[in-house]
Coordinates of C-alpha atoms in Angstrom, one line a residue:
Chain A
M1265 CA 42.6 7.5 247.6
T1266 CA 42.5 8.9 243.5
S1267 CA 45.7 7.8 241.6
Y1268 CA 46.8 8.6 238.6
A1269 CA 49.6 7.6 236.6
L1270 CA 52.2 11.4 235.8
F1271 CA 53.0 11.7 232.1
L1272 CA 56.2 13.6 233.1
G1273 CA 57.4 14.7 229.4
C1274 CA 60.4 16.1 228.7
T1275 CA 60.7 20.0 228.9
I1276 CA 59.4 19.7 232.8
P1277 CA 62.9 17.6 233.5
A1278 CA 64.1 19.0 231.4
R1279 CA 64.2 22.9 232.7
Q1280 CA 61.7 23.4 235.3
S1281 CA 62.0 21.3 238.7
N1282 CA 59.9 24.1 240.1
Y1283 CA 56.4 22.6 238.1
E1284 CA 57.4 19.1 239.4
L1285 CA 58.1 19.7 242.9
S1286 CA 54.7 22.3 243.4
S1287 CA 53.1 20.0 241.3
R1288 CA 54.3 16.7 243.3
K1289 CA 53.9 18.3 246.7
A1290 CA 50.6 20.0 246.8
L1291 CA 48.8 16.8 245.3
A1292 CA 50.1 15.2 248.1
K1293 CA 48.8 17.4 250.5
L1294 CA 44.5 17.0 248.5
G1295 CA 45.3 13.4 249.0
I1296 CA 46.2 13.0 245.1
E1297 CA 48.8 10.1 244.6
L1298 CA 51.6 9.8 240.9
V1299 CA 51.8 7.2 240.1
D1300 CA 55.8 7.4 238.1
L1301 CA 55.3 4.0 235.4
A1302 CA 57.7 3.2 233.7
N1303 CA 59.0 2.7 229.8
M1304 CA 56.8 6.1 229.0
T1305 CA 58.6 7.5 226.0
C1306 CA 57.7 11.0 224.2
C1307 CA 54.1 12.2 223.9
A1308 CA 54.2 13.1 220.3
P1309 CA 53.5 16.8 220.6
P1310 CA 52.9 19.1 217.0
P1311 CA 56.4 20.0 215.8
V1312 CA 56.7 15.0 215.9
Q1313 CA 53.0 15.1 214.3
S1314 CA 54.0 17.9 211.2
I1315 CA 56.3 14.8 210.0
D1316 CA 53.7 12.0 210.4
L1317 CA 50.5 12.0 211.0
E1318 CA 50.7 7.9 212.0
T1319 CA 53.5 7.9 213.4
S1320 CA 52.9 10.7 216.2
L1321 CA 49.0 8.7 217.5
A1322 CA 51.7 5.3 217.1
V1323 CA 54.3 6.8 219.9
A1324 CA 51.6 8.2 221.8
A1325 CA 49.2 5.4 222.0
Y1326 CA 52.5 3.5 223.7
N1327 CA 52.4 5.9 226.3
I1328 CA 48.7 5.2 227.3
C1329 CA 48.4 1.7 226.2
L1330 CA 51.4 1.4 229.9
A1331 CA 48.3 3.3 232.2
E1332 CA 45.8 0.7 230.8
E1333 CA 47.7 -2.4 231.8
A1334 CA 48.1 -0.7 234.9
D1335 CA 44.9 0.5 235.4
L1336 CA 44.9 3.9 236.0
N1337 CA 44.1 7.9 234.5
L1338 CA 47.0 9.8 232.6
I1339 CA 47.9 12.6 234.6
T1340 CA 50.3 15.4 232.2
L1341 CA 51.6 18.8 233.8
C1342 CA 52.3 20.1 230.4
S1343 CA 49.5 21.7 228.3
G1344 CA 51.5 19.9 224.6
C1345 CA 51.9 16.1 225.9
F1346 CA 47.4 17.0 227.9
E1347 CA 47.0 17.7 224.4
S1348 CA 48.9 14.9 222.3
L1349 CA 47.6 12.6 224.0
S1350 CA 44.0 13.8 224.8
I1351 CA 44.1 13.7 220.7
A1352 CA 45.4 10.1 220.1
N1353 CA 43.2 8.6 222.1
A1354 CA 40.0 10.5 221.3
T1355 CA 41.1 9.8 217.8
L1356 CA 41.6 6.5 218.5
K1357 CA 38.4 5.7 220.3
A1358 CA 36.2 7.4 217.5
D1359 CA 37.9 6.0 214.2
E1360 CA 38.4 1.4 214.1
Q1361 CA 39.9 1.3 210.8
L1362 CA 42.9 3.8 212.1
K1363 CA 42.1 2.1 215.9
A1364 CA 43.0 -1.4 214.0
K1365 CA 45.5 -0.1 211.9
I1366 CA 48.4 2.2 215.3
N1367 CA 47.1 -1.2 216.8
R1368 CA 49.6 -3.2 214.0
I1369 CA 52.2 -1.0 214.4
L1370 CA 51.6 -1.4 218.2
S1371 CA 51.7 -5.6 218.6
E1372 CA 55.0 -5.1 216.8
A1373 CA 56.0 -3.3 220.2
G1374 CA 54.1 -5.5 222.4
K1375 CA 51.1 -3.5 223.1
E1376 CA 47.0 -3.1 222.5
F1377 CA 45.8 0.8 222.0
L1378 CA 42.1 -0.3 224.0
G1379 CA 40.5 3.0 225.3
S1380 CA 40.0 2.4 228.6
K1381 CA 41.5 5.4 230.2
E1382 CA 40.8 8.4 230.4
V1383 CA 43.4 11.6 230.4
K1384 CA 43.2 14.6 232.6
H1385 CA 45.5 17.8 232.9
L1386 CA 46.5 19.3 237.0
L1387 CA 43.4 21.9 236.3
Q1388 CA 41.4 18.8 235.4
V1389 CA 42.1 16.6 238.3
L1390 CA 41.4 19.7 240.7
V1391 CA 38.2 21.1 239.9
D1392 CA 36.1 17.2 239.0
D1393 CA 38.4 14.8 241.6
V1394 CA 38.9 17.6 245.0
G1395 CA 36.6 19.6 244.2
L1396 CA 36.1 23.6 244.8
E1397 CA 35.5 24.1 247.5
R1398 CA 37.2 21.5 249.8
L1399 CA 40.2 23.5 248.2
K1400 CA 38.8 26.4 249.4
Q1401 CA 38.7 24.6 253.4
R1402 CA 43.1 24.2 253.0
V1403 CA 44.0 26.6 251.9
S1404 CA 46.0 28.5 255.3
K1405 CA 47.8 31.3 253.6
P1406 CA 45.4 33.0 251.1
L1407 CA 46.9 35.2 248.4
S1408 CA 44.3 37.8 248.9
N1409 CA 47.4 41.0 248.4
L1410 CA 47.8 39.2 245.0
K1411 CA 46.3 40.1 241.3
V1412 CA 46.7 37.0 239.1
A1413 CA 46.7 37.5 235.1
A1414 CA 45.5 33.7 234.2
F1415 CA 47.1 32.9 231.3
Y1416 CA 46.1 28.7 229.5
G1417 CA 47.6 28.7 226.0
C1418 CA 46.3 27.4 223.8
H1419 CA 47.4 23.3 224.1
V1420 CA 44.4 22.9 227.0
L1421 CA 41.4 24.8 225.2
R1422 CA 41.9 23.5 221.1
P1423 CA 40.8 21.3 219.6
S1424 CA 38.2 22.2 221.6
E1425 CA 35.9 19.6 220.2
L1426 CA 38.6 17.1 220.6
L1427 CA 39.8 18.4 224.0
K1428 CA 36.3 19.5 225.9
F1429 CA 38.4 21.1 228.4
D1430 CA 36.2 24.4 228.8
D1431 CA 34.8 26.4 226.9
P1432 CA 37.3 27.5 224.1
E1433 CA 35.9 31.5 224.1
R1434 CA 35.3 32.0 227.5
P1435 CA 36.8 29.3 229.8
S1436 CA 36.6 29.9 233.8
I1437 CA 38.5 26.9 235.4
L1438 CA 42.3 28.9 236.2
E1439 CA 40.5 32.4 237.0
N1440 CA 37.6 29.6 239.4
L1441 CA 41.1 28.4 241.1
I1442 CA 43.2 31.3 241.4
E1443 CA 40.3 32.9 242.9
T1444 CA 40.8 29.7 245.3
L1445 CA 43.2 30.6 246.5
G1446 CA 42.2 34.2 247.5
A1447 CA 43.9 35.8 245.1
K1448 CA 42.8 38.5 242.5
S1449 CA 42.2 37.1 239.0
V1450 CA 42.5 40.5 236.2
E1451 CA 40.9 40.3 232.5
Y1452 CA 43.5 42.0 230.0
R1453 CA 43.6 41.9 226.1
N1454 CA 44.2 38.5 223.8
K1455 CA 43.9 36.7 226.9
L1456 CA 43.2 33.9 224.6
K1457 CA 46.3 33.9 222.0
C1458 CA 49.1 31.7 220.8
C1459 CA 52.0 32.5 223.8
G1460 CA 54.2 32.2 220.6
G1461 CA 56.2 28.8 222.4
L1462 CA 56.1 26.6 219.3
L1463 CA 57.8 29.4 217.3
R1464 CA 60.5 29.9 219.5
G1465 CA 64.1 28.4 217.8
F1466 CA 62.6 28.1 214.2
S1467 CA 61.1 32.2 213.8
D1468 CA 62.2 33.9 217.5
D1469 CA 62.0 36.7 216.2
L1470 CA 57.3 35.9 215.8
A1471 CA 58.0 33.9 219.2
L1472 CA 58.5 36.8 221.1
D1473 CA 56.3 39.1 219.3
L1474 CA 53.1 36.3 220.5
A1475 CA 54.8 36.6 224.2
R1476 CA 55.4 40.3 223.8
E1477 CA 51.7 41.2 223.7
K1478 CA 51.1 38.7 226.3
L1479 CA 53.5 41.2 229.3
A1480 CA 52.5 43.6 227.5
N1481 CA 49.3 43.8 228.4
T1482 CA 49.0 42.1 231.2
T1483 CA 51.3 44.3 232.1
K1484 CA 49.2 47.0 231.9
A1485 CA 46.1 45.0 233.2
G1486 CA 47.9 45.7 236.8
A1487 CA 49.0 41.7 237.6
D1488 CA 50.9 41.3 240.2
C1489 CA 52.4 37.9 238.2
I1490 CA 50.9 36.1 235.1
A1491 CA 50.2 32.3 236.3
T1492 CA 50.5 29.8 233.6
L1493 CA 50.1 25.4 232.7
C1494 CA 52.2 24.1 230.9
P1495 CA 56.3 25.3 230.9
F1496 CA 56.0 26.0 226.8
C1497 CA 54.3 29.0 228.1
F1498 CA 56.8 29.5 230.7
V1499 CA 60.5 29.9 228.8
A1500 CA 57.9 31.5 226.1
L1501 CA 56.9 34.6 229.0
D1502 CA 59.9 33.8 231.6
L1503 CA 62.9 33.4 229.6
G1504 CA 60.9 35.3 227.1
Q1505 CA 61.3 38.5 229.0
L1506 CA 65.1 38.5 229.1
Q1507 CA 64.7 38.0 225.6
I1508 CA 62.9 40.8 224.7
K1509 CA 65.3 42.5 226.6
S1510 CA 68.2 42.1 225.2
K1511 CA 67.4 42.0 221.4
L1512 CA 64.4 44.8 221.8
N1513 CA 65.4 46.4 225.0
E1514 CA 62.4 46.9 226.5
T1515 CA 61.9 45.5 230.0
F1516 CA 59.1 43.8 231.9
D1517 CA 60.4 42.3 235.6
M1518 CA 56.4 40.3 235.1
P1519 CA 57.1 37.2 237.4
V1520 CA 55.2 34.4 235.5
F1521 CA 54.2 30.9 238.4
H1522 CA 52.5 28.0 237.1
Y1523 CA 49.1 27.6 239.3
S1524 CA 50.5 25.1 241.1
E1525 CA 53.2 26.6 242.9
L1526 CA 50.5 29.7 243.7
L1527 CA 48.1 26.3 244.8
S1528 CA 51.2 25.6 247.1
L1529 CA 52.5 28.5 248.5
A1530 CA 48.6 29.0 249.6
L1531 CA 48.1 25.7 250.8
G1532 CA 51.6 27.5 253.2
I1533 CA 54.6 25.0 251.4
D1534 CA 57.5 26.2 252.4
P1535 CA 58.7 28.8 249.4
K1536 CA 61.5 27.0 249.7
E1537 CA 61.2 23.6 249.8
L1538 CA 59.7 25.3 246.2
A1539 CA 62.8 25.4 244.3
L1540 CA 61.4 28.9 242.6
E1541 CA 65.4 29.4 241.5
A1542 CA 64.1 28.5 238.7
H1543 CA 62.6 30.9 238.0
K1544 CA 64.4 33.5 235.3
V1545 CA 61.9 36.3 236.3
K1546 CA 62.8 36.6 240.0
T1547 CA 60.1 36.3 242.3
D1548 CA 60.6 37.9 245.6
K1549 CA 58.4 40.8 245.6
I1550 CA 55.0 37.9 245.4
I1551 CA 57.0 36.4 248.3
S1552 CA 56.6 39.0 250.0
K1553 CA 53.7 40.5 249.1
I1554 CA 52.0 36.9 250.6
S1555 CA 53.7 35.6 253.4
Chain B
M1303 CA 56.2 66.4 179.3
A1304 CA 58.6 63.0 178.8
Q1305 CA 56.1 59.9 178.3
K1306 CA 58.0 56.8 181.6
T1307 CA 59.1 53.4 179.0
E1308 CA 58.8 50.1 182.0
A1309 CA 60.5 47.4 179.3
P1310 CA 58.1 44.6 179.5
K1311 CA 58.7 41.3 182.0
K1312 CA 60.3 39.1 181.0
N1313 CA 60.2 35.9 182.0
V1314 CA 56.0 35.7 183.4
E1315 CA 54.9 32.3 183.4
P1316 CA 51.7 31.1 184.8
L1317 CA 51.4 29.3 188.1
K1318 CA 51.4 25.1 187.6
M1319 CA 48.8 24.2 188.7
D1320 CA 48.5 20.0 189.7
P1321 CA 44.5 19.2 189.5
S1322 CA 45.3 15.7 192.0
F1323 CA 46.9 17.6 194.2
K1324 CA 43.1 18.2 196.6
Y1325 CA 42.8 14.9 196.6
E1326 CA 46.5 14.1 198.1
V1327 CA 45.5 15.6 200.5
M1328 CA 42.0 15.1 200.6
K1329 CA 42.9 11.3 201.9
E1330 CA 45.4 12.0 205.0
H1331 CA 43.3 11.8 208.4
D1332 CA 41.0 14.8 208.6
G1333 CA 42.7 16.0 204.8
E1334 CA 39.1 15.6 203.5
T1335 CA 38.1 19.1 204.6
L1336 CA 39.5 20.5 202.3
K1337 CA 37.3 20.9 199.6
I1338 CA 34.8 22.7 201.9
C1339 CA 37.1 26.2 202.6
F1340 CA 34.9 28.7 200.6
Q1341 CA 37.2 30.9 201.6
C1342 CA 35.3 33.8 204.5
G1343 CA 39.6 34.4 205.9
S1344 CA 38.4 33.0 209.6
C1345 CA 41.1 31.9 210.1
T1346 CA 43.5 34.2 208.6
S1347 CA 42.3 36.2 211.8
S1348 CA 41.3 34.5 213.9
C1349 CA 45.5 32.8 214.0
P1350 CA 48.2 34.5 215.6
T1351 CA 51.3 34.2 213.8
A1352 CA 49.1 35.9 211.0
R1353 CA 48.6 38.6 213.3
F1354 CA 52.7 38.8 213.5
S1355 CA 53.6 37.8 210.2
D1356 CA 53.7 39.5 206.7
S1357 CA 54.0 36.0 204.7
Y1358 CA 51.4 33.3 206.3
R1359 CA 48.4 33.8 206.0
P1360 CA 46.4 30.3 206.7
R1361 CA 43.5 30.1 204.5
T1362 CA 45.8 31.0 200.8
I1363 CA 47.9 28.4 201.9
L1364 CA 44.7 25.9 201.7
R1365 CA 43.4 28.0 198.2
L1366 CA 47.4 27.0 196.5
A1367 CA 45.8 23.7 197.7
Q1368 CA 43.1 23.2 196.4
L1369 CA 43.9 24.7 192.9
G1370 CA 47.1 22.6 193.1
I1371 CA 49.8 25.2 193.5
R1372 CA 52.6 23.0 195.2
Q1373 CA 54.7 25.0 194.8
K1374 CA 54.3 27.6 196.5
I1375 CA 53.4 25.8 199.2
L1376 CA 55.3 23.0 200.2
P1377 CA 58.9 24.1 199.6
S1378 CA 58.1 27.1 201.7
P1379 CA 59.0 27.7 205.5
T1380 CA 56.5 29.6 205.9
L1381 CA 54.2 26.0 206.0
W1382 CA 55.3 26.3 209.5
L1383 CA 54.8 29.2 210.8
C1384 CA 51.6 27.1 212.0
T1385 CA 52.2 26.9 216.0
A1386 CA 49.0 24.4 215.9
C1387 CA 47.2 26.7 218.4
F1388 CA 44.2 25.4 216.9
T1389 CA 42.0 28.8 216.5
C1390 CA 41.7 28.0 213.2
T1391 CA 40.6 24.9 213.2
D1392 CA 37.4 26.0 216.4
R1393 CA 36.1 28.7 214.6
C1394 CA 36.3 27.9 210.8
P1395 CA 32.1 28.4 210.6
Q1396 CA 32.9 25.7 207.9
D1397 CA 34.2 23.0 210.2
V1398 CA 37.1 22.7 207.9
K1399 CA 40.2 21.2 210.6
V1400 CA 41.3 24.0 209.2
A1401 CA 45.4 23.2 211.8
S1402 CA 44.7 19.3 210.2
V1403 CA 45.2 20.0 206.9
L1404 CA 47.9 22.1 207.1
R1405 CA 49.6 19.3 208.8
V1406 CA 48.6 17.1 206.2
L1407 CA 50.4 19.5 204.3
R1408 CA 54.0 19.7 206.1
N1409 CA 53.2 15.9 206.2
L1410 CA 53.4 16.2 203.0
A1411 CA 56.2 18.2 202.2
V1412 CA 58.4 16.2 204.6
K1413 CA 57.7 13.2 201.5
E1414 CA 59.4 15.9 199.4
G1415 CA 62.3 16.4 202.0
Q1416 CA 61.4 19.4 202.7
T1417 CA 61.8 19.7 206.6
P1418 CA 62.7 22.5 208.3
R1419 CA 66.3 21.0 210.2
I1420 CA 64.1 22.1 214.1
F1421 CA 62.2 19.5 213.4
I1422 CA 64.2 17.3 212.1
E1423 CA 66.3 17.6 215.1
L1424 CA 63.0 16.7 218.1
A1425 CA 62.5 13.9 215.4
S1426 CA 65.7 12.7 216.0
N1427 CA 65.9 12.8 219.5
I1428 CA 63.8 10.7 220.8
Y1429 CA 64.9 7.5 219.2
E1430 CA 68.1 8.9 221.1
T1431 CA 66.6 9.7 224.4
G1432 CA 62.6 8.3 224.0
Y1433 CA 62.2 13.0 224.1
A1434 CA 61.6 15.2 221.9
Y1435 CA 63.8 17.3 223.8
K1436 CA 66.6 16.3 225.0
I1437 CA 67.2 16.0 229.0
P1438 CA 70.8 16.5 229.7
E1439 CA 71.7 14.3 232.2
L1440 CA 73.1 16.8 234.8
R1441 CA 68.9 17.8 236.1
Q1442 CA 68.5 14.0 235.9
K1443 CA 71.7 14.1 238.9
K1444 CA 70.2 17.3 239.7
R1445 CA 66.8 16.0 240.9
E1446 CA 67.5 14.2 244.8
T1447 CA 68.7 17.5 245.9
V1448 CA 65.6 19.1 245.8
G1449 CA 63.5 16.2 246.6
L1450 CA 62.4 15.0 243.1
P1451 CA 62.2 10.6 242.9
P1452 CA 64.4 9.8 240.1
L1453 CA 63.6 9.4 236.2
P1454 CA 62.3 6.5 234.9
K1455 CA 63.2 4.6 231.9
A1456 CA 62.2 5.9 228.5
S1457 CA 61.2 2.5 226.7
L1458 CA 63.8 3.5 223.9
D1459 CA 64.1 -0.2 222.3
R1460 CA 60.3 -0.7 221.7
V1461 CA 59.6 3.4 220.6
D1462 CA 62.2 2.8 217.3
R1463 CA 61.2 -0.4 216.2
L1464 CA 57.8 1.2 216.3
L1465 CA 59.3 4.5 214.7
E1466 CA 60.4 1.4 212.4
L1467 CA 57.5 0.6 212.0
A1468 CA 55.1 3.5 211.5
G1469 CA 57.6 4.5 208.6
G1470 CA 58.7 8.0 210.1
S1471 CA 62.0 6.3 211.6
K1472 CA 62.4 6.5 206.9
L1473 CA 61.2 9.8 206.9
I1474 CA 63.1 11.4 210.0
K1475 CA 66.4 9.2 208.5
S1476 CA 66.7 10.4 204.7
K1477 CA 66.5 13.0 205.8
E1478 CA 69.6 13.2 208.7
A1479 CA 71.4 11.7 205.9
Q1480 CA 70.6 15.1 202.8

């Protein structure tokens, strides 16, 4: 059995039981063990990097040290956590001087960054450790009638030099995973542009402009739903639809799912076990379409 | 035909340039790539914010930084409209780490006390709870009812210490006092 230290971050436990539940249940079915480590802290995402880089590197590295001590690679469900931890991991592995500086700070907290572990996003674990072929064999309820718009968001793809997740201009991991479940992946305009999530709370109008574009383009392409892999993209596109309705008087009614939720449904997990009530845009029509 | 006369504009002052500013940027991690920007504009044309914003133009900010016109950069809220999508960095033909140069500029703005409130809030949350976004207590209690294991405790004391040592705490706390 392959084991990973689960890095949950904040947004998922704060508001998305649906993402955590579906990921835990699907991975358990696929033979991937998740270990919950104590004493994890913030991943130090871009807003924290904006305050001070070295502080953010030290905080991110602290988490990686915990995984090193447990002799486990890290798995993240959130793209923001994936990016922050991966940037810290790759930067410190490559820059001895900076590593020494950060290690001086970490030593006061009883830690040392060694650079011996990897940080992986859920999707990479599905592709690398389970494999598309094996995944396909495990699908008991193919999502055959479903047209799904893959939405990557930014923080798994870029900076590609450090993250090495997929081709940043023509990624295919998510589309392949969607089709493995028996669904059809549909193309749409400006698929790789930002969801606007990080502008929420600072420039809400701009944030909604960015989210609106994705909703308009996926609707135009005839998608039944959007598949995301990041809690920020999920909020921007799901809760965003309520805000777009009240601010711009425009209704999309486009259900947004985390990929792990579609995966769980295809693996035959009962939708009632997946806390789907966390969705702001109702998922009923999709559930009835696939059952 | 009546001659249209315009009153002469008052207070036309040239912008102050600080030739040492670019060196301040270039001594920070990834900031050194500022000097090789040749202003092609790939960053702005790829930027998701620039497509909808009237004011945010990464190329312009980089040029202002090269010229050392700091008063146009550091106090401006525009600097904080970057979504950190890193498309600019990925697509720059000169390998300028555009998003990181912009991050360096924000780090410098913070040192000058120009941090927008929401960013201070997020950073202060790490002090209080260990995380940038607060996890409501009700959520922690509800976990069990939906079948999730209890959330492991965050390591608060040590993280406080980490923030003190790395200098982040000074930057967050001094701004809170303002």
